[in-house]
Coordinates of C-alpha atoms in Angstrom, one line a residue:
X1 CA -1.5 14.0 41.4
X2 CA -0.3 10.5 42.2
X3 CA 0.2 8.0 39.4
X4 CA -1.1 5.2 41.5
X5 CA -4.9 4.6 41.8
X6 CA -7.3 2.5 43.7
X7 CA -8.1 -0.7 41.8
X8 CA -11.1 -0.3 39.6
X9 CA -11.2 3.5 40.0
X10 CA -8.1 4.8 38.3
X11 CA -8.2 6.8 35.1
X12 CA -6.7 5.5 31.8
X13 CA -3.7 7.8 32.3
X14 CA -2.7 6.1 35.5
X15 CA -0.2 3.2 35.7
X16 CA -1.4 -0.4 35.2
X17 CA -1.3 -2.3 38.5
X18 CA 1.6 -4.5 37.4
X19 CA 3.7 -1.7 35.9
X20 CA 6.8 -0.2 37.5
X21 CA 6.5 3.6 37.4
X22 CA 10.0 4.7 36.3
X23 CA 10.2 2.0 33.5
X24 CA 6.7 2.8 32.3
X25 CA 7.5 6.5 32.1
X26 CA 10.6 5.8 30.1
X27 CA 8.6 3.5 27.7
X28 CA 6.0 6.2 27.2
X29 CA 8.7 8.9 26.6
X30 CA 10.6 6.6 24.1
X31 CA 7.3 5.8 22.3
X32 CA 6.4 9.4 21.5
X33 CA 9.0 10.0 18.8
X34 CA 8.1 6.7 17.2
X35 CA 4.4 7.5 17.3
X36 CA 5.0 10.9 15.6
X37 CA 7.2 9.1 13.0
X38 CA 4.5 6.7 12.1
X39 CA 2.1 9.5 11.5
X40 CA 4.4 11.4 9.1
X41 CA 3.0 10.9 5.6
X42 CA 6.5 10.4 4.0
X43 CA 7.8 8.1 6.7
X44 CA 7.3 5.0 4.6
X45 CA 9.1 6.6 1.7
X46 CA 12.0 7.4 4.0
X47 CA 12.3 3.8 5.1
X48 CA 12.1 2.6 1.5
X49 CA 15.0 4.9 0.6
X50 CA 17.1 3.8 3.6
X51 CA 16.4 0.1 2.8
X52 CA 17.2 0.5 -0.9
X53 CA 20.4 2.4 0.0
X54 CA 21.4 -0.3 2.4
X55 CA 20.7 -3.0 -0.2
X56 CA 22.9 -1.2 -2.8
X57 CA 25.7 -0.7 -0.3
X58 CA 25.6 -4.4 0.8
X59 CA 25.4 -5.7 -2.8
X60 CA 28.5 -3.6 -3.8
X61 CA 30.5 -4.2 -0.7
X62 CA 33.2 -6.8 0.1
X63 CA 30.3 -8.8 1.7
X64 CA 28.2 -8.9 -1.6
X65 CA 28.3 -12.7 -1.7
X66 CA 26.7 -12.7 1.7
X67 CA 23.8 -10.6 0.4
X68 CA 22.9 -13.2 -2.2
X69 CA 23.5 -16.0 0.2
X70 CA 21.2 -14.5 2.8
X71 CA 18.3 -14.0 0.5
X72 CA 18.7 -17.5 -0.9
X73 CA 18.5 -19.1 2.5
X74 CA 16.1 -22.0 2.3
X75 CA 12.9 -21.6 4.4
X76 CA 10.2 -24.2 4.6
X77 CA 8.0 -26.6 6.5
X78 CA 8.0 -30.4 6.8
X79 CA 5.0 -32.4 7.9
X80 CA 5.6 -36.2 7.6
X81 CA 6.5 -36.9 4.0
X82 CA 5.3 -33.4 2.9
X83 CA 8.0 -30.8 2.4
X84 CA 7.6 -27.2 1.2
X85 CA 10.8 -25.3 0.9
X86 CA 11.6 -21.9 -0.8
X87 CA 14.2 -19.2 -0.5
X88 CA 13.9 -16.3 1.9
X89 CA 13.5 -14.0 -1.1
X90 CA 10.5 -16.0 -2.3
X91 CA 8.9 -15.7 1.2
X92 CA 9.1 -11.9 0.8
X93 CA 8.2 -11.6 -2.8
X94 CA 5.5 -14.2 -3.0
X95 CA 4.3 -14.5 0.6
X96 CA 4.6 -11.2 2.4
X97 CA 3.9 -9.1 -0.7
X98 CA 0.5 -10.9 -0.9
X99 CA -0.4 -8.9 2.2
X100 CA 0.8 -5.7 0.5
X101 CA -1.5 -6.5 -2.5
X102 CA -4.3 -7.4 -0.1
X103 CA -4.2 -3.9 1.3
X104 CA -3.9 -2.5 -2.3
X105 CA -7.1 -4.4 -3.2
X106 CA -9.0 -3.0 -0.2
X107 CA -7.8 0.6 -1.0
X108 CA -9.0 0.2 -4.6
X109 CA -12.4 -1.0 -3.4
X110 CA -12.6 1.8 -0.9
X111 CA -11.8 4.5 -3.4
X112 CA -14.3 3.1 -5.9
X113 CA -17.0 2.9 -3.1
X114 CA -16.6 6.2 -1.4
X115 CA -13.4 7.9 -2.4
X116 CA -12.0 9.8 -5.4
X117 CA -13.1 7.1 -7.8
X118 CA -16.7 6.8 -6.6
X119 CA -18.1 9.3 -9.1
X120 CA -17.3 9.5 -12.8
X121 CA -16.9 13.3 -12.7
X122 CA -14.2 13.0 -10.1
X123 CA -12.6 9.8 -11.4
X124 CA -12.4 10.8 -15.1
X125 CA -9.2 12.9 -14.9
X126 CA -7.1 10.6 -12.7
X127 CA -8.3 7.6 -14.8
X128 CA -7.3 9.2 -18.1
X129 CA -4.0 10.4 -16.5
X130 CA -3.2 7.0 -15.2
X131 CA -4.0 5.4 -18.6
X132 CA -1.7 7.8 -20.4
X133 CA 0.9 7.3 -17.7
X134 CA 0.9 3.6 -18.3
X135 CA 0.7 3.5 -22.1
X136 CA 3.4 6.1 -22.8
X137 CA 6.1 4.5 -20.6
X138 CA 5.4 1.0 -22.0
X139 CA 5.6 2.4 -25.6
X140 CA 8.9 4.2 -24.9
X141 CA 10.3 1.1 -23.3
X142 CA 9.5 -1.0 -26.4
X143 CA 11.1 1.7 -28.6
X144 CA 14.3 1.7 -26.6
X145 CA 14.5 -2.0 -25.6
X146 CA 15.4 -3.2 -29.1
X147 CA 15.7 -7.0 -29.2
X148 CA 12.8 -9.4 -28.5
X149 CA 14.8 -10.9 -25.6
X150 CA 14.5 -7.6 -23.7
X151 CA 11.0 -6.6 -24.6
X152 CA 9.3 -8.6 -21.9
X153 CA 10.1 -5.7 -19.5
X154 CA 7.6 -3.3 -21.0
X155 CA 5.4 -3.5 -17.8
X156 CA 8.3 -2.4 -15.5
X157 CA 7.9 1.4 -16.0
X158 CA 4.1 1.5 -15.8
X159 CA 3.5 1.9 -12.1
X160 CA 3.9 4.8 -9.6
X161 CA 5.2 4.3 -6.0
X162 CA 2.7 6.2 -3.9
X163 CA 4.9 6.3 -0.8
X164 CA 7.9 7.9 -2.5
X165 CA 5.7 10.2 -4.6
X166 CA 3.7 11.5 -1.6
X167 CA 7.0 11.9 0.2
X168 CA 8.2 14.3 -2.4
X169 CA 5.0 16.3 -2.3
X170 CA 5.3 16.4 1.5
X171 CA 8.8 17.9 1.2
X172 CA 7.3 20.7 -1.0
X173 CA 5.1 21.7 1.9
X174 CA 2.3 24.2 1.4
X175 CA 3.3 24.7 -2.2
X176 CA 1.3 21.6 -3.0
X177 CA -2.5 22.1 -3.0
X178 CA -4.5 19.4 -1.3
X179 CA -6.3 18.5 -4.5
X180 CA -2.9 17.6 -6.1
X181 CA -2.2 15.1 -3.4
X182 CA -5.7 13.5 -3.8
X183 CA -5.2 13.4 -7.6
X184 CA -1.9 11.7 -7.1
X185 CA -3.4 9.1 -4.8
X186 CA -6.2 8.4 -7.3
X187 CA -3.7 8.1 -10.1
X188 CA -1.5 5.7 -8.1
X189 CA -4.5 3.6 -7.2
X190 CA -5.5 3.2 -10.8
X191 CA -1.9 2.6 -11.7
X192 CA -1.8 -0.2 -9.2
X193 CA -5.0 -1.7 -10.7
X194 CA -3.4 -1.5 -14.2
X195 CA -0.2 -3.2 -12.9
X196 CA -2.3 -5.9 -11.3
X197 CA -4.1 -6.6 -14.5
X198 CA -0.8 -6.7 -16.4
X199 CA 0.7 -9.1 -13.9
X200 CA -2.4 -11.4 -14.1
X201 CA -2.6 -11.4 -17.9
X202 CA 1.0 -11.2 -19.1
X203 CA 3.3 -12.3 -16.3
X204 CA 1.7 -15.5 -15.1
X205 CA 2.7 -18.9 -16.4
X206 CA 0.3 -21.5 -17.8
X207 CA -2.8 -21.9 -15.8
X208 CA -3.5 -25.3 -14.0
X209 CA -7.2 -25.9 -13.6
X210 CA -6.7 -27.9 -10.4
X211 CA -5.1 -24.9 -8.8
X212 CA -8.0 -22.7 -9.9
X213 CA -10.4 -25.2 -8.3
X214 CA -8.6 -24.8 -5.0
X215 CA -8.7 -21.0 -5.3
X216 CA -12.4 -21.0 -6.1
X217 CA -12.9 -23.3 -3.0
X218 CA -11.2 -20.7 -0.9
X219 CA -13.2 -17.8 -2.3
X220 CA -16.4 -19.8 -1.9
X221 CA -15.5 -20.3 1.7
X222 CA -15.1 -16.5 2.1
X223 CA -18.5 -15.8 0.5
X224 CA -20.2 -18.4 2.5
X225 CA -18.8 -17.0 5.8
X226 CA -19.9 -13.5 4.8
X227 CA -23.4 -14.8 4.1
X228 CA -23.4 -16.5 7.5
X229 CA -22.6 -13.2 9.1
X230 CA -19.2 -14.3 10.4
X231 CA -17.6 -11.0 11.7
X232 CA -14.3 -12.2 13.2
X233 CA -11.5 -11.2 10.8
X234 CA -9.2 -14.0 12.0
X235 CA -11.8 -16.6 10.8
X236 CA -11.1 -15.5 7.2
X237 CA -7.4 -16.2 7.4
X238 CA -7.8 -19.9 6.5
X239 CA -10.0 -19.5 3.3
X240 CA -7.8 -16.6 2.3
X241 CA -4.7 -18.8 2.6
X242 CA -6.5 -21.6 0.6
X243 CA -7.1 -19.0 -2.1
X244 CA -3.5 -17.9 -2.1
X245 CA -2.3 -21.6 -2.3
X246 CA -4.7 -22.3 -5.1
X247 CA -3.6 -19.3 -7.2
X248 CA 0.0 -20.2 -6.6
X249 CA -0.5 -23.8 -7.7
X250 CA -2.5 -22.6 -10.7
X251 CA 0.6 -20.9 -12.1
X252 CA -0.7 -17.4 -11.5
X253 CA 1.4 -15.1 -9.3
X254 CA 0.1 -15.6 -5.7
X255 CA -0.1 -11.9 -5.0
X256 CA -3.1 -11.8 -7.2
X257 CA -4.9 -13.8 -4.6
X258 CA -4.3 -10.9 -2.1
X259 CA -5.8 -8.5 -4.5
X260 CA -8.9 -10.6 -5.1
X261 CA -9.5 -11.1 -1.4
X262 CA -9.0 -7.4 -0.8
X263 CA -11.5 -6.5 -3.5
X264 CA -14.2 -8.7 -2.0
X265 CA -13.7 -7.5 1.6
X266 CA -16.8 -5.6 2.7
X267 CA -16.6 -1.8 2.6
X268 CA -19.9 -1.0 4.4
X269 CA -19.9 -0.7 8.2
X270 CA -22.6 -2.7 10.1
X271 CA -23.3 0.0 12.7
X272 CA -21.3 3.0 11.6
X273 CA -20.5 6.0 13.8
X274 CA -24.2 6.7 14.7
X275 CA -24.8 3.1 15.6
X276 CA -21.7 3.0 17.7
X277 CA -22.7 6.1 19.6
X278 CA -26.3 4.8 20.2
X279 CA -25.3 1.3 21.3
X280 CA -22.5 2.5 23.5
X281 CA -24.8 5.2 25.1
X282 CA -27.5 2.6 25.8
X283 CA -25.0 0.2 27.4
X284 CA -23.5 3.0 29.6
X285 CA -26.9 4.2 30.6
X286 CA -27.9 0.7 31.6
X287 CA -24.7 0.4 33.7
X288 CA -25.3 3.8 35.3
X289 CA -28.8 2.6 36.5
X290 CA -27.2 -0.5 38.2
X291 CA -25.8 -0.3 41.6
X292 CA -22.1 -1.2 41.5
X293 CA -22.3 -3.6 44.5
X294 CA -25.0 -5.6 42.7
X295 CA -23.2 -5.8 39.4
X296 CA -21.6 -9.2 38.9
X297 CA -18.3 -9.5 36.9
X298 CA -20.2 -11.7 34.4
X299 CA -22.8 -9.0 33.8
X300 CA -20.0 -6.3 33.6
X301 CA -18.1 -8.5 31.1
X302 CA -21.2 -8.8 29.0
X303 CA -21.6 -5.0 28.9
X304 CA -18.0 -4.5 27.9
X305 CA -18.4 -7.1 25.2
X306 CA -21.4 -5.2 23.7
X307 CA -19.3 -2.0 23.7
X308 CA -16.4 -3.9 22.1
X309 CA -18.7 -5.2 19.3
X310 CA -20.1 -1.7 18.8
X311 CA -16.5 -0.4 18.5
X312 CA -15.5 -3.1 16.1
X313 CA -18.6 -2.6 13.9
X314 CA -18.3 1.2 13.8
X315 CA -15.9 0.8 10.8
X316 CA -16.3 -1.5 7.8
X317 CA -14.1 -4.6 7.8
X318 CA -12.1 -3.1 4.9
X319 CA -11.5 0.2 6.7
X320 CA -10.6 -1.5 9.9
X321 CA -8.1 -3.9 8.2
X322 CA -6.5 -1.1 6.2
X323 CA -6.0 0.9 9.5
X324 CA -4.5 -2.2 11.2
X325 CA -2.3 -3.5 8.4
X326 CA -1.1 -0.3 6.8
X327 CA 1.6 0.4 9.3
X328 CA 2.8 -3.2 9.1
X329 CA 2.9 -3.0 5.3
X330 CA 4.4 0.5 5.1
X331 CA 7.0 0.1 7.8
X332 CA 7.7 -3.6 7.6
X333 CA 6.9 -5.4 4.3
X334 CA 7.8 -2.7 1.8
X335 CA 11.2 -1.8 3.3
X336 CA 11.9 -5.6 3.6
X337 CA 11.0 -5.9 -0.1
X338 CA 13.3 -3.1 -1.0
X339 CA 16.1 -4.6 1.0
X340 CA 15.6 -7.9 -0.7
X341 CA 15.3 -6.6 -4.3
X342 CA 17.3 -3.3 -4.6
X343 CA 20.7 -4.9 -4.1
X344 CA 22.1 -4.5 -7.6
X345 CA 25.8 -4.8 -8.4
X346 CA 26.6 -1.6 -10.4
X347 CA 29.9 -2.8 -11.8
X348 CA 29.7 -2.3 -15.6
X349 CA 31.5 -5.5 -16.4
X350 CA 28.4 -7.6 -15.4
X351 CA 26.2 -6.0 -18.1
X352 CA 26.1 -6.7 -21.8
X353 CA 24.6 -4.5 -24.6
X354 CA 21.1 -5.9 -24.1
X355 CA 21.3 -5.3 -20.4
X356 CA 22.2 -1.6 -20.9
X357 CA 19.3 -1.3 -23.3
X358 CA 17.0 -2.6 -20.6
X359 CA 18.3 -0.1 -18.1
X360 CA 18.0 2.8 -20.6
X361 CA 14.5 1.8 -21.6
X362 CA 13.3 1.6 -18.0
X363 CA 14.8 4.9 -17.2
X364 CA 13.4 6.7 -20.2
X365 CA 10.0 5.1 -19.7
X366 CA 9.7 6.4 -16.1
X367 CA 11.5 9.7 -16.4
X368 CA 10.2 10.8 -19.8
X369 CA 7.2 8.5 -20.5
X370 CA 5.3 9.1 -17.3
X371 CA 5.1 12.9 -17.4
X372 CA 4.6 12.8 -21.2
X373 CA 1.7 10.3 -20.9
X374 CA 0.1 12.1 -18.0
X375 CA 0.3 15.5 -19.6
X376 CA -0.9 14.4 -23.0
X377 CA -3.8 12.4 -21.5
X378 CA -4.9 15.2 -19.2
X379 CA -4.7 17.7 -22.0
X380 CA -6.8 15.5 -24.3
X381 CA -9.3 14.9 -21.5
X382 CA -9.6 18.6 -20.7
X383 CA -10.0 19.5 -24.3
X384 CA -12.7 16.9 -24.9
X385 CA -14.3 17.9 -21.5
X386 CA -14.1 14.4 -20.2
X387 CA -12.8 15.9 -17.0
X388 CA -12.0 19.2 -15.4
X389 CA -9.2 20.4 -13.2
X390 CA -10.0 20.6 -9.5
X391 CA -10.4 24.1 -8.1
X392 CA -7.1 25.8 -7.3
X393 CA -5.1 23.6 -9.7
X394 CA -3.3 24.7 -12.8
X395 CA -1.3 23.0 -15.7
X396 CA 1.9 23.6 -13.6
X397 CA 0.5 21.2 -11.0
X398 CA -0.1 18.6 -13.6
X399 CA 3.5 18.9 -14.7
X400 CA 4.7 18.2 -11.2
X401 CA 2.2 15.4 -10.9
X402 CA 3.5 13.7 -14.1
X403 CA 7.2 14.0 -12.9
X404 CA 6.7 12.6 -9.5
X405 CA 4.5 9.8 -11.0
X406 CA 7.8 8.7 -12.6
X407 CA 8.9 7.3 -9.2
X408 CA 8.3 3.6 -9.8
X409 CA 10.2 1.7 -7.2
X410 CA 8.1 -0.9 -5.3
X411 CA 5.7 -2.1 -8.1
X412 CA 8.3 -1.6 -10.8
X413 CA 10.8 -3.7 -9.0
X414 CA 8.1 -6.3 -8.4
X415 CA 7.2 -6.5 -12.1
X416 CA 10.9 -6.7 -13.0
X417 CA 11.2 -9.9 -10.9
X418 CA 8.4 -11.4 -13.0
X419 CA 9.5 -10.0 -16.4
X420 CA 13.1 -11.3 -16.5
X421 CA 14.6 -14.7 -15.9
X422 CA 18.1 -13.6 -17.1
X423 CA 20.0 -12.3 -14.1
X424 CA 21.8 -9.6 -16.1
X425 CA 18.6 -8.3 -17.5
X426 CA 16.9 -8.3 -14.1
X427 CA 19.8 -6.5 -12.5
X428 CA 19.7 -3.9 -15.3
X429 CA 16.0 -3.4 -14.9
X430 CA 16.4 -2.9 -11.2
X431 CA 19.2 -0.4 -11.8
X432 CA 17.0 1.5 -14.3
X433 CA 14.1 1.6 -11.7
X434 CA 16.4 2.9 -9.0
X435 CA 18.1 5.5 -11.3
X436 CA 14.8 6.7 -12.7
X437 CA 13.1 7.0 -9.3
X438 CA 16.0 9.1 -8.0
X439 CA 15.9 11.3 -11.1
X440 CA 12.2 11.8 -11.0
X441 CA 12.3 12.6 -7.2
X442 CA 15.0 15.3 -7.7
X443 CA 13.2 16.7 -10.8
X444 CA 9.9 16.8 -8.9
X445 CA 11.5 18.7 -6.0
X446 CA 13.2 21.2 -8.4
X447 CA 10.1 21.8 -10.5
X448 CA 7.9 22.0 -7.4
X449 CA 10.1 24.8 -6.0
X450 CA 10.2 26.7 -9.3
X451 CA 6.6 26.3 -10.5
X452 CA 4.4 26.0 -7.4
X453 CA 3.7 29.0 -5.1
X454 CA 3.2 28.7 -1.4
X455 CA 0.5 31.4 -1.5
X456 CA -3.1 30.3 -1.0
X457 CA -5.2 29.6 -4.1
X458 CA -8.7 31.0 -4.3
X459 CA -11.4 28.3 -4.0
X460 CA -8.8 25.5 -3.4
X461 CA -9.5 22.8 -0.8
X462 CA -7.5 23.3 2.3
X463 CA -7.2 19.7 3.3
X464 CA -7.0 16.3 1.5
X465 CA -10.2 15.2 3.1
X466 CA -12.0 18.3 1.9
X467 CA -10.6 17.8 -1.6
X468 CA -11.7 14.2 -1.6
X469 CA -15.2 14.9 -0.3
X470 CA -15.8 17.7 -2.8
X471 CA -17.9 16.8 -5.8
X472 CA -17.7 20.1 -7.4
X473 CA -14.6 20.1 -9.8

């Protein structure tokens, strides 16, 4: 079959009229491995690992001064007498990470609306597990941190990095029941919510009322546009930016603005799948009844526009944005954040006694506190019948869950940036996060191999979608 086609009659598989065949075939061939890579569940965790390793090597190489100099490169804008200039590191941590938190906010809202957290019977166990997995690490940190100067980092070991944790479970293959993956996802979502609350309440400076006024103005613009029925996602960029700027000027960390905007993004579809099918079928039937030689380009464009609107409104704005932004966040922002923040000099001469206490407290909090808190909280919930284990799961699965939950990384590094102003303490906290995440990952793999069986489990869900949809626990 020829790859060329008559204009207006070719299938989608044929070449676009402007394309050069050999180059197009090469581009499609080269794109297949990348497409497969983007669909691997652990791909984001792999990129994070590579970025963190690259940052560590760079920060401990003869070019270490260049690492610091690069991330402190001034970046800004100037309009007349107005000048706004910050470092490249600030752009990543306070700017791009707001998009990361925007996606987190939408994922939290989606889980509460229709996911694992939409019913109390399903949400109880991961909620209790997440609470125990936050309280125990924070308590152990305060126990090991010692002096008041180092206690501000108690929030560092509280969070779980979902990309790394899911990556470890993926490496264990069919040993891991689908319900365990869903439980880990729900736990991580609640962890993120807890970390967001901690950041907002304990790691923000004094609040400026003028900034809050600007933020409320931006949020008011979003609500007004929603009530007016504005469906274009790009139209919301301006009020979202105003909200971000207001939160930043108020003295609250600007990533909180991303969470807030994510939480108020609609989670209900206008048309849904049924509406999409009905509207598209009606449009196609209308076109089929029209003779091609009498159909003007204007009329045809109108029909295509109706199909495009039906396609856009088949998913909720939240679901559509998550689908669009998640690859950008997972394979762009998060690795860039790791590259900017994981570069720690590991020469012992740069650390004092307090710094080593910070590193030890973070490591113990994640490696010991996470599994201890998760297991104790789950045991208490099961004994009090606040929740039940999903079908096909056992206490061995909960042990593996608790261990891999000790992989902190992204959120832990982020909180460390807010918790410490002393460079030595910050470097020690980062070192503790990296060491603990590595230890938890190795322990998770070992325990998963020893404790989990690849054999099928009676009554267990076969897929993550099936485990999430199931209401019978």
